[in-house]
């Protein structure tokens, strides 16, 4: 390239770097006048176009550059970004492969070719490229690249099971062919061990592990040590491993719990067979007493410094009981007491003991008696923790007969008293710290929720929120209380208060995936998008940004891990990328967003086409559930549902089945309403089709859509289930008419090509633009017009009846649920009948009789929706009154000295205002949609 | 009882009970992946036997010549697991690896001047203030933090390779530098 041209190109890079895409395009255009075929300038222009969302124009340029088969770094690099932006990983591979072929001595090109394959998860080709590079450049690194690519190919869900072992064997051969040994480098060593473990080549693995280098690595590298431990277990060397662990515990003061578990596993190694001999039992008994001595020694030595010794003893006793060789029936309870006495003032005491306290009979009685005996006064923070732990442990074992409303109520009173009594202990804590007594409030709120579950009286939820709000005002960072509040406010039908709390949590980045369920689960129930308030749908969009970051960034780090030879990380990164990309929550939010979107935007064929393409991608995913449900504290008794389950809206959690159910309904409706059949879509698709994350789902789309599995439907509320059946009936009725009217693929494509050419001045690649000659009209006759299934009108009538039974409930949620689902049914009707709006379509295809059948259904639906809107209006007018607020306050049973009337009134106002707002907004939305689509 | 194990990329799905605490920042995905793709042996997790995360440390190795050292980028323990020596154990591991694998001269870290708990921990483990860095942090958003909230102490502890303790000094608290002098 000439120096002059080089100088002229630099400002284009500057523009691109600063996001000034427009001026980059102008710059490129200027240069292209003089050098119309300069690949680099064209590539840079394509990049600027991609970044300005001008996909069609970018595509045309991009194709042109690819035809030149560029080899210079600058052009390749620019094209890499273009192709990534367009999601065309396959083209990227082709481009680099061609370049590397032309310059086989160029190591950088080899590496880029390898990376391009990595980005596309093309492990087989990646392995071949790496092998070639190893031959050419003789760097060990490339040998390891090819070995791990082979392993990744073996692990790929699309690889046949019988290939796995073969591939692992190949990977092993590659590694052992290297003159250098793996154990000079922890990550190479890690890879080598992983392969040996998979192939169960334990002797070879042991030989490596026992070298001085191997031993050293395991001393400092947790990841390698993890595999070492695993290999020991797999080869059944539990005793050896136990002995080794014992040495570490004694000599190195290692207190990693895994070492203690190894000792325990070693102790019982003789009993792992199904029918151990008497001899084995004897041997085991003597080993138990050795371990008992060891752990006792450690627990005495460590005292309060470390819990491992005492917990080791508990684990030992618990296993002895399981194997039926416990020698002292009182030991379990004795150890529990001892543990409680030593660590009862640590917050984790409850969690530590939980696995051991599911006791029965005499044990339970003795343990309960111990816990109940003379609780210490709440004079120190240690005592506070101790009393809290006592409550939690006692509560865990409460039986049904102890869980009456009366008994629970008096527990709540006690917890609140103690909360208030102990509160002053933390008066000097900085605002960044949690109060010592927080868990008393959490316990009391849990009790209130449990009582509400027992008797259905909403006033207990009011008490829970007032108490938690108060406790939160004293302990500003108590996120657990906030999470509980979010759940309860949603149950109360006060979504905006819940959202306020959610925002205060400061959820960021990947937490959007794991925690947004708190606010977005079934969020369309509360959506006011139909009346123009986009708060919740914006929340959906924002929480989904993380998936874009993931697809843009994570693969870069996979590449970096290759460059830095951190093989232990590569499978992990890929797994992470995959789980996030295929996140269940992602698509729950996607569906909620869609359900809000169609209430807000005018339903048009553009919206339908775009959503259809996206939903079909979603339909090929195998989802992974990353939602964090553990984060909500749970102190409910072991025989009672968890707090999480108790506070789920409509008592149903959406999972895979929920997603599939709605997905199928929408794909059905959209694919009927759309002209994009599979042929058209394939042609118009810009990027690569996302790889199905698993063995390809079998059957055609239509067949797959038709299946409704029982387990899937079980995740729906009864009202959602009605909606789904309604949607199925509607789709079944109209399918033949859609299929008859939909223009053939050739026509749709020709039209698309015409549009593209108008926009970009270039033809659409691979599409014949000449309009199909004459035979546009289908040969067949219009299918016979059939009656509308009765189920359609029945659905609306049933929903009307349902609404009437729930409209006077204490919480508006059910009414909102019924109303928004009825609205959704109405909109599905609009989607399914959109095609027949066109008078010429109706005329050409003689569908007048069909269209006439739409009218009454639409009218009935609209009438019912308007009635519902009227009732919601009325409900909202009532919510806003001071009477409602007074009802709320008078339901509160909390000590008014701290949580005074003003405080309570303030919360009452927040709750009722929020309800009012959502009832009013949903009502308005219903009216608006009726007037938009009634005709 | 806690399990000490390597930090893995998928731990980002599990760290909420640790990260919802005010002293702990949740960074973008790239932050964690960057550390893991370079210093995986300096990143570890303490986990309860139930699988619940208790805390983690994220570190790196950096510096030229005699400044080559291990660095603690983040260390945190979930509120309910504090005061169980978890932080101390994770620090010890990081020191061990910085010493034996990376052969660093010292380990260093930054801490808000008002984070008394953390200061106590580090001083108890033989770290000392090397200098005070002005306005190293943004404010926490809980009001009235003042200087100590936004300033950081840069603290160091010499490793075996620095037998002469050249990497530390006794008057570190009096030496004040500005944030752009250090990064
Ligand atoms: C700082 C933090 C990591 C300590 O974790 P930890 O596991 O509780 O600490 P340890 O139990 O290992 O404590 C070790 C020593 O630190 C000191 N220490 C810890 N917490 C303390 C406290 N609340 N008050 C006084 N000293 C304390 C003590 O000397 C303690 O030894 P001891 O228990 O034998 O007396 C934890 O409080 C935390 O996560 N804070 C929020 C995040 C943070 O501030 N990170 C530091 C950023 S630089």
PDB file of N, CA and C in Angstrom, chain A residues 220 222-223 226 255-258 305-307 311 346-348 351-352 432-434 477 479 508-511 513-515 546 554 557 560 566 569 572-573 576 579-580 626 628 630-631, chain B residues 1-6 8-9 12-13 16-17 19-20 22-23 25-30 33-34 36-38 40 44 48-50 52 79-81 83-84 89 93 97 100-101 142:
ATOM      1  N   UNK A 220       0.334 -26.949  45.244  1.00  0.00           N
ATOM      2  CA  UNK A 220      -0.010 -25.533  45.127  1.00  0.00           C
ATOM      3  C   UNK A 220      -1.159 -25.285  44.168  1.00  0.00           C
ATOM      4  N   UNK A 222      -4.773 -25.997  43.069  1.00  0.00           N
ATOM      5  CA  UNK A 222      -6.016 -26.625  43.522  1.00  0.00           C
ATOM      6  C   UNK A 222      -6.690 -27.434  42.412  1.00  0.00           C
ATOM      7  N   UNK A 223      -6.602 -26.925  41.192  1.00  0.00           N
ATOM      8  CA  UNK A 223      -7.288 -27.607  40.092  1.00  0.00           C
ATOM      9  C   UNK A 223      -6.666 -28.985  39.835  1.00  0.00           C
ATOM     10  N   UNK A 226      -7.512 -31.346  42.591  1.00  0.00           N
ATOM     11  CA  UNK A 226      -8.888 -31.819  42.483  1.00  0.00           C
ATOM     12  C   UNK A 226      -8.951 -33.088  41.617  1.00  0.00           C
ATOM     13  N   UNK A 255      -7.029 -27.459  56.673  1.00  0.00           N
ATOM     14  CA  UNK A 255      -8.390 -27.611  57.200  1.00  0.00           C
ATOM     15  C   UNK A 255      -9.426 -27.582  56.075  1.00  0.00           C
ATOM     16  N   UNK A 256      -8.963 -27.863  54.861  1.00  0.00           N
ATOM     17  CA  UNK A 256      -9.907 -27.972  53.758  1.00  0.00           C
ATOM     18  C   UNK A 256     -10.849 -29.136  54.060  1.00  0.00           C
ATOM     19  N   UNK A 257     -12.123 -28.890  54.013  1.00  0.00           N
ATOM     20  CA  UNK A 257     -13.115 -29.916  54.351  1.00  0.00           C
ATOM     21  C   UNK A 257     -12.971 -31.156  53.471  1.00  0.00           C
ATOM     22  N   UNK A 258     -12.475 -30.962  52.260  1.00  0.00           N
ATOM     23  CA  UNK A 258     -12.284 -32.105  51.372  1.00  0.00           C
ATOM     24  C   UNK A 258     -11.323 -33.120  51.974  1.00  0.00           C
ATOM     25  N   UNK A 305     -11.254 -22.049  66.941  1.00  0.00           N
ATOM     26  CA  UNK A 305     -10.611 -21.478  65.752  1.00  0.00           C
ATOM     27  C   UNK A 305     -11.115 -22.106  64.458  1.00  0.00           C
ATOM     28  N   UNK A 306     -11.468 -23.367  64.507  1.00  0.00           N
ATOM     29  CA  UNK A 306     -11.895 -24.012  63.267  1.00  0.00           C
ATOM     30  C   UNK A 306     -12.944 -25.077  63.554  1.00  0.00           C
ATOM     31  N   UNK A 307     -13.950 -25.134  62.686  1.00  0.00           N
ATOM     32  CA  UNK A 307     -15.068 -26.050  62.932  1.00  0.00           C
ATOM     33  C   UNK A 307     -14.834 -27.454  62.399  1.00  0.00           C
ATOM     34  N   UNK A 311     -17.055 -30.948  63.185  1.00  0.00           N
ATOM     35  CA  UNK A 311     -17.963 -31.361  62.122  1.00  0.00           C
ATOM     36  C   UNK A 311     -17.530 -32.686  61.523  1.00  0.00           C
ATOM     37  N   UNK A 346     -22.000 -18.585  65.981  1.00  0.00           N
ATOM     38  CA  UNK A 346     -21.624 -18.258  64.604  1.00  0.00           C
ATOM     39  C   UNK A 346     -22.867 -18.355  63.719  1.00  0.00           C
ATOM     40  N   UNK A 347     -22.952 -17.431  62.780  1.00  0.00           N
ATOM     41  CA  UNK A 347     -24.148 -17.409  61.938  1.00  0.00           C
ATOM     42  C   UNK A 347     -24.331 -18.707  61.144  1.00  0.00           C
ATOM     43  N   UNK A 348     -23.229 -19.376  60.853  1.00  0.00           N
ATOM     44  CA  UNK A 348     -23.351 -20.549  59.984  1.00  0.00           C
ATOM     45  C   UNK A 348     -23.728 -21.814  60.754  1.00  0.00           C
ATOM     46  N   UNK A 351     -26.740 -23.757  59.354  1.00  0.00           N
ATOM     47  CA  UNK A 351     -26.467 -24.438  58.092  1.00  0.00           C
ATOM     48  C   UNK A 351     -25.532 -25.635  58.300  1.00  0.00           C
ATOM     49  N   UNK A 352     -24.552 -25.472  59.180  1.00  0.00           N
ATOM     50  CA  UNK A 352     -23.622 -26.571  59.456  1.00  0.00           C
ATOM     51  C   UNK A 352     -24.356 -27.787  60.023  1.00  0.00           C
ATOM     52  N   UNK A 432     -22.795   0.495  56.928  1.00  0.00           N
ATOM     53  CA  UNK A 432     -22.420  -0.552  55.985  1.00  0.00           C
ATOM     54  C   UNK A 432     -22.551  -1.949  56.592  1.00  0.00           C
ATOM     55  N   UNK A 433     -22.777  -2.023  57.882  1.00  0.00           N
ATOM     56  CA  UNK A 433     -22.840  -3.331  58.542  1.00  0.00           C
ATOM     57  C   UNK A 433     -24.282  -3.799  58.733  1.00  0.00           C
ATOM     58  N   UNK A 434     -24.434  -5.085  58.861  1.00  0.00           N
ATOM     59  CA  UNK A 434     -25.746  -5.654  59.165  1.00  0.00           C
ATOM     60  C   UNK A 434     -25.972  -5.625  60.670  1.00  0.00           C
ATOM     61  N   UNK A 477     -28.252  -2.634  54.582  1.00  0.00           N
ATOM     62  CA  UNK A 477     -27.653  -3.526  53.591  1.00  0.00           C
ATOM     63  C   UNK A 477     -28.247  -4.935  53.619  1.00  0.00           C
ATOM     64  N   UNK A 479     -29.807  -7.360  52.311  1.00  0.00           N
ATOM     65  CA  UNK A 479     -30.395  -7.698  51.014  1.00  0.00           C
ATOM     66  C   UNK A 479     -31.376  -8.865  51.103  1.00  0.00           C
ATOM     67  N   UNK A 508     -26.263  -6.108  38.831  1.00  0.00           N
ATOM     68  CA  UNK A 508     -25.410  -5.739  37.701  1.00  0.00           C
ATOM     69  C   UNK A 508     -24.984  -6.961  36.907  1.00  0.00           C
ATOM     70  N   UNK A 509     -24.598  -6.720  35.666  1.00  0.00           N
ATOM     71  CA  UNK A 509     -23.913  -7.722  34.852  1.00  0.00           C
ATOM     72  C   UNK A 509     -24.596  -9.091  34.890  1.00  0.00           C
ATOM     73  N   UNK A 510     -23.822 -10.116  35.221  1.00  0.00           N
ATOM     74  CA  UNK A 510     -24.353 -11.476  35.141  1.00  0.00           C
ATOM     75  C   UNK A 510     -25.470 -11.715  36.166  1.00  0.00           C
ATOM     76  N   UNK A 511     -25.533 -10.881  37.175  1.00  0.00           N
ATOM     77  CA  UNK A 511     -26.617 -11.015  38.154  1.00  0.00           C
ATOM     78  C   UNK A 511     -27.983 -10.809  37.501  1.00  0.00           C
ATOM     79  N   UNK A 513     -28.923 -12.204  34.936  1.00  0.00           N
ATOM     80  CA  UNK A 513     -29.400 -13.528  34.535  1.00  0.00           C
ATOM     81  C   UNK A 513     -29.908 -14.311  35.739  1.00  0.00           C
ATOM     82  N   UNK A 514     -29.164 -14.238  36.846  1.00  0.00           N
ATOM     83  CA  UNK A 514     -29.505 -15.096  37.976  1.00  0.00           C
ATOM     84  C   UNK A 514     -30.598 -14.510  38.868  1.00  0.00           C
ATOM     85  N   UNK A 515     -30.767 -13.187  38.848  1.00  0.00           N
ATOM     86  CA  UNK A 515     -31.688 -12.581  39.815  1.00  0.00           C
ATOM     87  C   UNK A 515     -32.892 -11.859  39.217  1.00  0.00           C
ATOM     88  N   UNK A 546     -26.949  -8.549  29.062  1.00  0.00           N
ATOM     89  CA  UNK A 546     -25.852  -9.439  29.457  1.00  0.00           C
ATOM     90  C   UNK A 546     -25.646 -10.549  28.430  1.00  0.00           C
ATOM     91  N   UNK A 554     -17.244 -13.361  25.498  1.00  0.00           N
ATOM     92  CA  UNK A 554     -16.708 -14.552  26.152  1.00  0.00           C
ATOM     93  C   UNK A 554     -15.757 -15.335  25.263  1.00  0.00           C
ATOM     94  N   UNK A 557     -12.142 -14.576  25.415  1.00  0.00           N
ATOM     95  CA  UNK A 557     -11.358 -15.091  26.535  1.00  0.00           C
ATOM     96  C   UNK A 557     -11.015 -16.564  26.345  1.00  0.00           C
ATOM     97  N   UNK A 560      -7.986 -16.195  24.469  1.00  0.00           N
ATOM     98  CA  UNK A 560      -6.876 -15.795  25.341  1.00  0.00           C
ATOM     99  C   UNK A 560      -6.370 -16.955  26.173  1.00  0.00           C
ATOM    100  N   UNK A 566      -3.890 -21.742  29.201  1.00  0.00           N
ATOM    101  CA  UNK A 566      -4.593 -22.069  30.441  1.00  0.00           C
ATOM    102  C   UNK A 566      -5.683 -23.093  30.120  1.00  0.00           C
ATOM    103  N   UNK A 569      -8.942 -23.827  31.994  1.00  0.00           N
ATOM    104  CA  UNK A 569     -10.059 -22.879  31.952  1.00  0.00           C
ATOM    105  C   UNK A 569     -10.949 -23.040  30.720  1.00  0.00           C
ATOM    106  N   UNK A 572     -14.262 -24.752  30.919  1.00  0.00           N
ATOM    107  CA  UNK A 572     -15.082 -23.949  31.832  1.00  0.00           C
ATOM    108  C   UNK A 572     -15.663 -22.717  31.148  1.00  0.00           C
ATOM    109  N   UNK A 573     -14.833 -22.038  30.397  1.00  0.00           N
ATOM    110  CA  UNK A 573     -15.304 -20.830  29.717  1.00  0.00           C
ATOM    111  C   UNK A 573     -16.399 -21.192  28.709  1.00  0.00           C
ATOM    112  N   UNK A 576     -19.547 -21.917  30.512  1.00  0.00           N
ATOM    113  CA  UNK A 576     -20.151 -20.670  30.990  1.00  0.00           C
ATOM    114  C   UNK A 576     -20.868 -19.951  29.847  1.00  0.00           C
ATOM    115  N   UNK A 579     -24.065 -21.868  28.973  1.00  0.00           N
ATOM    116  CA  UNK A 579     -25.140 -21.758  29.965  1.00  0.00           C
ATOM    117  C   UNK A 579     -25.804 -20.396  29.906  1.00  0.00           C
ATOM    118  N   UNK A 580     -24.995 -19.388  29.700  1.00  0.00           N
ATOM    119  CA  UNK A 580     -25.566 -18.048  29.657  1.00  0.00           C
ATOM    120  C   UNK A 580     -26.328 -17.855  28.341  1.00  0.00           C
ATOM    121  N   UNK A 626     -30.195 -21.006  35.208  1.00  0.00           N
ATOM    122  CA  UNK A 626     -29.180 -20.362  36.052  1.00  0.00           C
ATOM    123  C   UNK A 626     -29.806 -19.539  37.171  1.00  0.00           C
ATOM    124  N   UNK A 628     -31.002 -18.032  40.451  1.00  0.00           N
ATOM    125  CA  UNK A 628     -30.554 -18.244  41.821  1.00  0.00           C
ATOM    126  C   UNK A 628     -31.776 -18.213  42.740  1.00  0.00           C
ATOM    127  N   UNK A 630     -31.534 -20.067  45.639  1.00  0.00           N
ATOM    128  CA  UNK A 630     -30.956 -20.337  46.953  1.00  0.00           C
ATOM    129  C   UNK A 630     -30.785 -19.067  47.758  1.00  0.00           C
ATOM    130  N   UNK A 631     -30.805 -17.973  47.072  1.00  0.00           N
ATOM    131  CA  UNK A 631     -30.463 -16.710  47.727  1.00  0.00           C
ATOM    132  C   UNK A 631     -31.535 -16.255  48.730  1.00  0.00           C
TER     133      UNK A 631
ATOM    134  N   UNK B   1     -15.977 -25.748  58.625  1.00  0.00           N
ATOM    135  CA  UNK B   1     -15.739 -26.640  57.513  1.00  0.00           C
ATOM    136  C   UNK B   1     -16.053 -25.932  56.228  1.00  0.00           C
ATOM    137  N   UNK B   2     -15.060 -25.877  55.440  1.00  0.00           N
ATOM    138  CA  UNK B   2     -15.307 -25.259  54.156  1.00  0.00           C
ATOM    139  C   UNK B   2     -14.380 -25.893  53.149  1.00  0.00           C
ATOM    140  N   UNK B   3     -14.856 -25.896  51.936  1.00  0.00           N
ATOM    141  CA  UNK B   3     -14.096 -26.495  50.852  1.00  0.00           C
ATOM    142  C   UNK B   3     -13.345 -25.380  50.151  1.00  0.00           C
ATOM    143  N   UNK B   4     -12.053 -25.572  50.014  1.00  0.00           N
ATOM    144  CA  UNK B   4     -11.260 -24.601  49.276  1.00  0.00           C
ATOM    145  C   UNK B   4     -11.051 -25.181  47.887  1.00  0.00           C
ATOM    146  N   UNK B   5     -11.472 -24.446  46.878  1.00  0.00           N
ATOM    147  CA  UNK B   5     -11.346 -24.987  45.509  1.00  0.00           C
ATOM    148  C   UNK B   5     -11.112 -23.847  44.524  1.00  0.00           C
ATOM    149  N   UNK B   6     -10.721 -24.170  43.281  1.00  0.00           N
ATOM    150  CA  UNK B   6     -10.459 -23.096  42.325  1.00  0.00           C
ATOM    151  C   UNK B   6     -11.740 -22.318  41.977  1.00  0.00           C
ATOM    152  N   UNK B   8     -14.161 -20.931  39.363  1.00  0.00           N
ATOM    153  CA  UNK B   8     -14.472 -21.335  37.985  1.00  0.00           C
ATOM    154  C   UNK B   8     -15.393 -20.312  37.357  1.00  0.00           C
ATOM    155  N   UNK B   9     -15.347 -20.253  36.036  1.00  0.00           N
ATOM    156  CA  UNK B   9     -16.188 -19.272  35.348  1.00  0.00           C
ATOM    157  C   UNK B   9     -17.650 -19.395  35.792  1.00  0.00           C
ATOM    158  N   UNK B  12     -19.751 -17.471  38.576  1.00  0.00           N
ATOM    159  CA  UNK B  12     -20.468 -16.201  38.411  1.00  0.00           C
ATOM    160  C   UNK B  12     -21.982 -16.383  38.570  1.00  0.00           C
ATOM    161  N   UNK B  13     -22.450 -17.607  38.370  1.00  0.00           N
ATOM    162  CA  UNK B  13     -23.885 -17.852  38.586  1.00  0.00           C
ATOM    163  C   UNK B  13     -24.210 -18.034  40.067  1.00  0.00           C
ATOM    164  N   UNK B  16     -23.997 -14.623  44.215  1.00  0.00           N
ATOM    165  CA  UNK B  16     -24.872 -13.546  44.684  1.00  0.00           C
ATOM    166  C   UNK B  16     -24.836 -13.324  46.188  1.00  0.00           C
ATOM    167  N   UNK B  17     -24.848 -14.376  46.969  1.00  0.00           N
ATOM    168  CA  UNK B  17     -24.891 -14.162  48.418  1.00  0.00           C
ATOM    169  C   UNK B  17     -23.624 -13.465  48.903  1.00  0.00           C
ATOM    170  N   UNK B  19     -21.831 -11.313  46.669  1.00  0.00           N
ATOM    171  CA  UNK B  19     -21.714 -10.039  45.977  1.00  0.00           C
ATOM    172  C   UNK B  19     -22.800  -9.018  46.286  1.00  0.00           C
ATOM    173  N   UNK B  20     -23.907  -9.448  46.843  1.00  0.00           N
ATOM    174  CA  UNK B  20     -24.948  -8.458  47.147  1.00  0.00           C
ATOM    175  C   UNK B  20     -24.543  -7.593  48.343  1.00  0.00           C
ATOM    176  N   UNK B  22     -22.487  -4.789  50.279  1.00  0.00           N
ATOM    177  CA  UNK B  22     -22.068  -3.481  49.770  1.00  0.00           C
ATOM    178  C   UNK B  22     -20.579  -3.341  49.481  1.00  0.00           C
ATOM    179  N   UNK B  23     -19.726  -4.056  50.201  1.00  0.00           N
ATOM    180  CA  UNK B  23     -18.287  -3.884  50.008  1.00  0.00           C
ATOM    181  C   UNK B  23     -17.798  -4.627  48.773  1.00  0.00           C
ATOM    182  N   UNK B  25     -17.947  -5.600  44.771  1.00  0.00           N
ATOM    183  CA  UNK B  25     -18.407  -5.111  43.476  1.00  0.00           C
ATOM    184  C   UNK B  25     -18.668  -6.305  42.537  1.00  0.00           C
ATOM    185  N   UNK B  26     -19.697  -6.178  41.709  1.00  0.00           N
ATOM    186  CA  UNK B  26     -19.876  -7.178  40.650  1.00  0.00           C
ATOM    187  C   UNK B  26     -19.382  -6.552  39.347  1.00  0.00           C
ATOM    188  N   UNK B  27     -18.341  -7.126  38.799  1.00  0.00           N
ATOM    189  CA  UNK B  27     -17.747  -6.572  37.588  1.00  0.00           C
ATOM    190  C   UNK B  27     -18.358  -7.238  36.352  1.00  0.00           C
ATOM    191  N   UNK B  28     -17.929  -6.736  35.173  1.00  0.00           N
ATOM    192  CA  UNK B  28     -18.434  -7.385  33.965  1.00  0.00           C
ATOM    193  C   UNK B  28     -17.803  -8.771  33.788  1.00  0.00           C
ATOM    194  N   UNK B  29     -18.402  -9.552  32.928  1.00  0.00           N
ATOM    195  CA  UNK B  29     -17.927 -10.930  32.727  1.00  0.00           C
ATOM    196  C   UNK B  29     -16.441 -10.944  32.402  1.00  0.00           C
ATOM    197  N   UNK B  30     -16.047  -9.979  31.556  1.00  0.00           N
ATOM    198  CA  UNK B  30     -14.662  -9.950  31.100  1.00  0.00           C
ATOM    199  C   UNK B  30     -13.664  -9.830  32.240  1.00  0.00           C
ATOM    200  N   UNK B  33     -13.171 -13.330  33.637  1.00  0.00           N
ATOM    201  CA  UNK B  33     -12.555 -14.209  32.644  1.00  0.00           C
ATOM    202  C   UNK B  33     -11.106 -13.788  32.376  1.00  0.00           C
ATOM    203  N   UNK B  34     -10.867 -12.495  32.451  1.00  0.00           N
ATOM    204  CA  UNK B  34      -9.500 -12.011  32.273  1.00  0.00           C
ATOM    205  C   UNK B  34      -8.577 -12.624  33.333  1.00  0.00           C
ATOM    206  N   UNK B  36      -9.115 -15.276  35.165  1.00  0.00           N
ATOM    207  CA  UNK B  36      -9.049 -16.736  35.044  1.00  0.00           C
ATOM    208  C   UNK B  36      -8.213 -17.169  33.849  1.00  0.00           C
ATOM    209  N   UNK B  37      -8.193 -16.337  32.812  1.00  0.00           N
ATOM    210  CA  UNK B  37      -7.436 -16.749  31.637  1.00  0.00           C
ATOM    211  C   UNK B  37      -5.945 -16.474  31.823  1.00  0.00           C
ATOM    212  N   UNK B  38      -5.579 -15.798  32.917  1.00  0.00           N
ATOM    213  CA  UNK B  38      -4.148 -15.564  33.132  1.00  0.00           C
ATOM    214  C   UNK B  38      -3.603 -16.128  34.438  1.00  0.00           C
ATOM    215  N   UNK B  40      -5.268 -18.378  36.900  1.00  0.00           N
ATOM    216  CA  UNK B  40      -6.312 -19.193  37.544  1.00  0.00           C
ATOM    217  C   UNK B  40      -5.878 -19.710  38.916  1.00  0.00           C
ATOM    218  N   UNK B  44      -9.474 -18.326  43.996  1.00  0.00           N
ATOM    219  CA  UNK B  44     -10.096 -19.496  44.607  1.00  0.00           C
ATOM    220  C   UNK B  44     -11.356 -19.147  45.399  1.00  0.00           C
ATOM    221  N   UNK B  48     -19.332 -23.924  51.148  1.00  0.00           N
ATOM    222  CA  UNK B  48     -19.892 -24.772  52.197  1.00  0.00           C
ATOM    223  C   UNK B  48     -20.161 -26.150  51.602  1.00  0.00           C
ATOM    224  N   UNK B  49     -20.225 -27.173  52.438  1.00  0.00           N
ATOM    225  CA  UNK B  49     -20.493 -28.516  51.912  1.00  0.00           C
ATOM    226  C   UNK B  49     -21.812 -28.592  51.156  1.00  0.00           C
ATOM    227  N   UNK B  50     -22.723 -27.671  51.426  1.00  0.00           N
ATOM    228  CA  UNK B  50     -23.985 -27.645  50.687  1.00  0.00           C
ATOM    229  C   UNK B  50     -23.794 -27.117  49.273  1.00  0.00           C
ATOM    230  N   UNK B  52     -23.005 -23.985  48.750  1.00  0.00           N
ATOM    231  CA  UNK B  52     -23.212 -22.543  48.816  1.00  0.00           C
ATOM    232  C   UNK B  52     -21.868 -21.833  48.897  1.00  0.00           C
ATOM    233  N   UNK B  79     -21.543 -12.223  54.361  1.00  0.00           N
ATOM    234  CA  UNK B  79     -21.746 -11.806  55.750  1.00  0.00           C
ATOM    235  C   UNK B  79     -21.966 -12.973  56.718  1.00  0.00           C
ATOM    236  N   UNK B  80     -22.750 -13.983  56.298  1.00  0.00           N
ATOM    237  CA  UNK B  80     -23.053 -15.040  57.269  1.00  0.00           C
ATOM    238  C   UNK B  80     -21.879 -15.969  57.543  1.00  0.00           C
ATOM    239  N   UNK B  81     -20.791 -15.814  56.794  1.00  0.00           N
ATOM    240  CA  UNK B  81     -19.642 -16.697  57.024  1.00  0.00           C
ATOM    241  C   UNK B  81     -18.417 -15.935  57.522  1.00  0.00           C
ATOM    242  N   UNK B  83     -15.757 -14.155  60.042  1.00  0.00           N
ATOM    243  CA  UNK B  83     -15.121 -14.474  61.322  1.00  0.00           C
ATOM    244  C   UNK B  83     -14.948 -15.966  61.526  1.00  0.00           C
ATOM    245  N   UNK B  84     -14.705 -16.672  60.445  1.00  0.00           N
ATOM    246  CA  UNK B  84     -14.435 -18.108  60.546  1.00  0.00           C
ATOM    247  C   UNK B  84     -13.053 -18.408  59.971  1.00  0.00           C
ATOM    248  N   UNK B  89      -7.464 -17.914  55.383  1.00  0.00           N
ATOM    249  CA  UNK B  89      -7.015 -19.091  54.637  1.00  0.00           C
ATOM    250  C   UNK B  89      -6.818 -18.769  53.154  1.00  0.00           C
ATOM    251  N   UNK B  93      -3.304 -18.970  50.937  1.00  0.00           N
ATOM    252  CA  UNK B  93      -3.102 -19.704  49.694  1.00  0.00           C
ATOM    253  C   UNK B  93      -2.504 -18.777  48.630  1.00  0.00           C
ATOM    254  N   UNK B  97       1.073 -19.344  46.692  1.00  0.00           N
ATOM    255  CA  UNK B  97       1.243 -19.455  45.244  1.00  0.00           C
ATOM    256  C   UNK B  97       2.109 -18.319  44.720  1.00  0.00           C
ATOM    257  N   UNK B 100       5.728 -19.477  45.880  1.00  0.00           N
ATOM    258  CA  UNK B 100       6.348 -20.679  45.327  1.00  0.00           C
ATOM    259  C   UNK B 100       6.233 -20.791  43.816  1.00  0.00           C
ATOM    260  N   UNK B 101       5.107 -20.384  43.260  1.00  0.00           N
ATOM    261  CA  UNK B 101       4.944 -20.549  41.816  1.00  0.00           C
ATOM    262  C   UNK B 101       5.444 -19.320  41.069  1.00  0.00           C
ATOM    263  N   UNK B 142     -23.332   5.504  50.499  1.00  0.00           N
ATOM    264  CA  UNK B 142     -24.112   5.393  51.733  1.00  0.00           C
ATOM    265  C   UNK B 142     -23.944   6.651  52.586  1.00  0.00           C
TER     266      UNK B 142
END
